[in-house]
Coordinates of C-alpha atoms in Angstrom, one line a residue:
X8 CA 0.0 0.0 0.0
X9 CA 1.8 3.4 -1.1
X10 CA 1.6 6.1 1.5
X11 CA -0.8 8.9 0.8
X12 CA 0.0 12.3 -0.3
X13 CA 0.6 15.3 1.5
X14 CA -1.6 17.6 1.3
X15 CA -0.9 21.0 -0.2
X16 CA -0.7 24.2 1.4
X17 CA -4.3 24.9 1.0
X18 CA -5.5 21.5 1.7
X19 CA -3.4 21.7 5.0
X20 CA -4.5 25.5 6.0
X21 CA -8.1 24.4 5.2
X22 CA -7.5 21.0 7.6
X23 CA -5.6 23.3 10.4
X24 CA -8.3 26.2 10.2
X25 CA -11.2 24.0 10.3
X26 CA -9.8 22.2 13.3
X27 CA -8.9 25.3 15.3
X28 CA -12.5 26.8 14.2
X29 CA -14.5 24.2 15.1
X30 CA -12.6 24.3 18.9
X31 CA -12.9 27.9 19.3
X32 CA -16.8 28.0 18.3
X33 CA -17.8 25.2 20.5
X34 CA -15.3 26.6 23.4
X35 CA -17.0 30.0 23.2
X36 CA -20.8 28.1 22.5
X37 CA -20.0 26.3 25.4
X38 CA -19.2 29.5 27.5
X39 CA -21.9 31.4 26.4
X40 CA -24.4 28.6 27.5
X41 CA -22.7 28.4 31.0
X42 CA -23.0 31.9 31.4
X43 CA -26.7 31.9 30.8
X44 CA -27.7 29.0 32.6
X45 CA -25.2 26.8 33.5
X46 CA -25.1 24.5 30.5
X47 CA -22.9 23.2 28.8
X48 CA -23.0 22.8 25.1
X49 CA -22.7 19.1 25.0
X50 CA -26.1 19.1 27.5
X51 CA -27.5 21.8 25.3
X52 CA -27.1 19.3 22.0
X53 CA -28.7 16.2 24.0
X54 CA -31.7 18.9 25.1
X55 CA -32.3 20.1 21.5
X56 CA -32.6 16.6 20.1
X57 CA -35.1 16.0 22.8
X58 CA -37.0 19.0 22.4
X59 CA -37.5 18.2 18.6
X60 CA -38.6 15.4 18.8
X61 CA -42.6 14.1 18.8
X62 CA -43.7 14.7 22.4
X63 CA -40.4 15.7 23.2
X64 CA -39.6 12.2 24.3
X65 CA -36.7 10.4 22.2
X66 CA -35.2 6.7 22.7
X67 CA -31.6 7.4 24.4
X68 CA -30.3 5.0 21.7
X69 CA -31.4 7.4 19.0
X70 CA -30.2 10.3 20.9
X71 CA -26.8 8.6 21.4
X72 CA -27.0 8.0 17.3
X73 CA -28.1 11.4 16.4
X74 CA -25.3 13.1 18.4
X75 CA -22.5 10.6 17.6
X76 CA -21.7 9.8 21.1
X77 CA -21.5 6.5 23.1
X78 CA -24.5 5.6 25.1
X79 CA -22.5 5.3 28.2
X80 CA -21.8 8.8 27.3
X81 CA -25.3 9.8 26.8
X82 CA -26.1 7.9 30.0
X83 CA -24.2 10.4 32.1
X84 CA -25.2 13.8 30.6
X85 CA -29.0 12.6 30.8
X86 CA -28.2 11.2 34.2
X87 CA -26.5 14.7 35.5
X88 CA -29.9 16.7 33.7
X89 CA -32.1 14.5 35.3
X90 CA -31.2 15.5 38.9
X91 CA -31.3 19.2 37.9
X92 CA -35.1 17.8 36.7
X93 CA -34.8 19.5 33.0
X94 CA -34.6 15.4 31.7
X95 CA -36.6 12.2 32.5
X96 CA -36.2 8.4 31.7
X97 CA -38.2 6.0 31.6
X98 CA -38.7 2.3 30.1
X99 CA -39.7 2.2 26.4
X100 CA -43.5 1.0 26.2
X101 CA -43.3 -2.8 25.0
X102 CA -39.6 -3.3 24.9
X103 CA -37.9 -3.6 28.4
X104 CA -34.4 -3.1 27.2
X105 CA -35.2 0.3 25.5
X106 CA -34.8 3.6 27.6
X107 CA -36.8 6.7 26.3
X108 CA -36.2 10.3 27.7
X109 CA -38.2 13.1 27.9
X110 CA -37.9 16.9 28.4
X111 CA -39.9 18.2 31.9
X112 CA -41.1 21.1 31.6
X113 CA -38.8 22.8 33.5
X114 CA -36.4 21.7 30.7
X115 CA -38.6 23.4 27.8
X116 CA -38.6 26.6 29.6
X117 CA -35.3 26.3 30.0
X118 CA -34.9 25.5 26.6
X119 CA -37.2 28.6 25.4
X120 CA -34.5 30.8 27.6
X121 CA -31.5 29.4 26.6
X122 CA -32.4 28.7 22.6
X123 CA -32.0 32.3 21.4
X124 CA -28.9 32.6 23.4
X125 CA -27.4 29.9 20.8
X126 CA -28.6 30.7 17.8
X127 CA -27.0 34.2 18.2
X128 CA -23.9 32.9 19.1
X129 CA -24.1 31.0 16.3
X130 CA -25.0 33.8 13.9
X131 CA -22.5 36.0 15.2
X132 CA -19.5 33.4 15.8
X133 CA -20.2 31.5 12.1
X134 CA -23.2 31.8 10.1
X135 CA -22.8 35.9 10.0
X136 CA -19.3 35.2 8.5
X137 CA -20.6 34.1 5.5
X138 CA -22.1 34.6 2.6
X139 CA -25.2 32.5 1.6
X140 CA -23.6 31.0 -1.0
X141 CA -20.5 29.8 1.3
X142 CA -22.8 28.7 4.1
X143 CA -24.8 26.4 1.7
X144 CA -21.8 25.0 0.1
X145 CA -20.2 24.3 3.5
X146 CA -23.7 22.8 4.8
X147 CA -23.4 20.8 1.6
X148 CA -19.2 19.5 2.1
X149 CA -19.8 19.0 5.9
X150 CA -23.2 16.7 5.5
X151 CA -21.4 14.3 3.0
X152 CA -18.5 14.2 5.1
X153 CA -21.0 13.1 8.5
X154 CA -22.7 10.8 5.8
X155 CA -19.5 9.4 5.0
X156 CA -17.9 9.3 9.0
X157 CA -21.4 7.7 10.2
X158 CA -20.7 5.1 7.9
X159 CA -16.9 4.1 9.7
X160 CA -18.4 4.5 13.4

């Protein structure tokens, strides 16, 4: 098997720039949510899932899918929201092995105070960086490359 090639100075700025950016935005994400309510972003991702989901109840399975984590993972963030009663889980109706959680709603009002905060960190940190053209390209590259990663998980 021959080695692969380098990349080229783009290739390698794009690689380096799109690791340090994706960092910094969910460093500062995460910051901005703490500051608001004590959430952190990787909470804030399980909550949204939750929340958008029929009922606002979602398999922790799926959850664990949709957000690429492990469900030992998941277990612990849902676990820690739980006690601060914005989560709840409970056995999934005809299967005994499935585990379903759902958002109190003490966790949608959180969720209706916290929301906006995020999506104007994200406008202002990313999406206002861009032109509409470069957000849909990006959207597009970044999808197929999930697609792609989901597949080797």
């Amino acid at each position: 098997m021959s080695a692969a090639p380098w990349l080229d100075e783009t290739q390698q700025r794009f690689w380096r720039a799109m690791l340090q950016g994706q960092t910094l935005l969910q460093t500062v994400l995460d910051r901005e949510l703490r500051e608001v309510a004590g959430i952190a972003l990787a909470d804030y991702e399980v909550l949204v899932i939750v929340s958008e989901s029929p009922g606002r109840c979602r398999r922790m399975a799926e959850i664990a899918e949709d957000i690429g984590v492990s469900r030992s993972r998941l277990s612990h963030t849902v676990a820690r929201l739980e006690k601060r009663g914005i989560l709840k889980r409970s056995s999934t109706e005809g299967d005994g092995r499935g585990v379903n959680c759902s958002m109190t709603d003490e966790g949608w009002g959180l969720m209706q105070k916290i929301a906006p905060v995020h999506v104007e960190g994200v406008r202002r940190h990313l999406i206002d960086l861009m032109s509409p053209e470069e957000t849909q390209v990006l959207a597009d590259v970044f999808t197929r490359a999930a697609e792609h990663l989901r597949k080797a998980v």
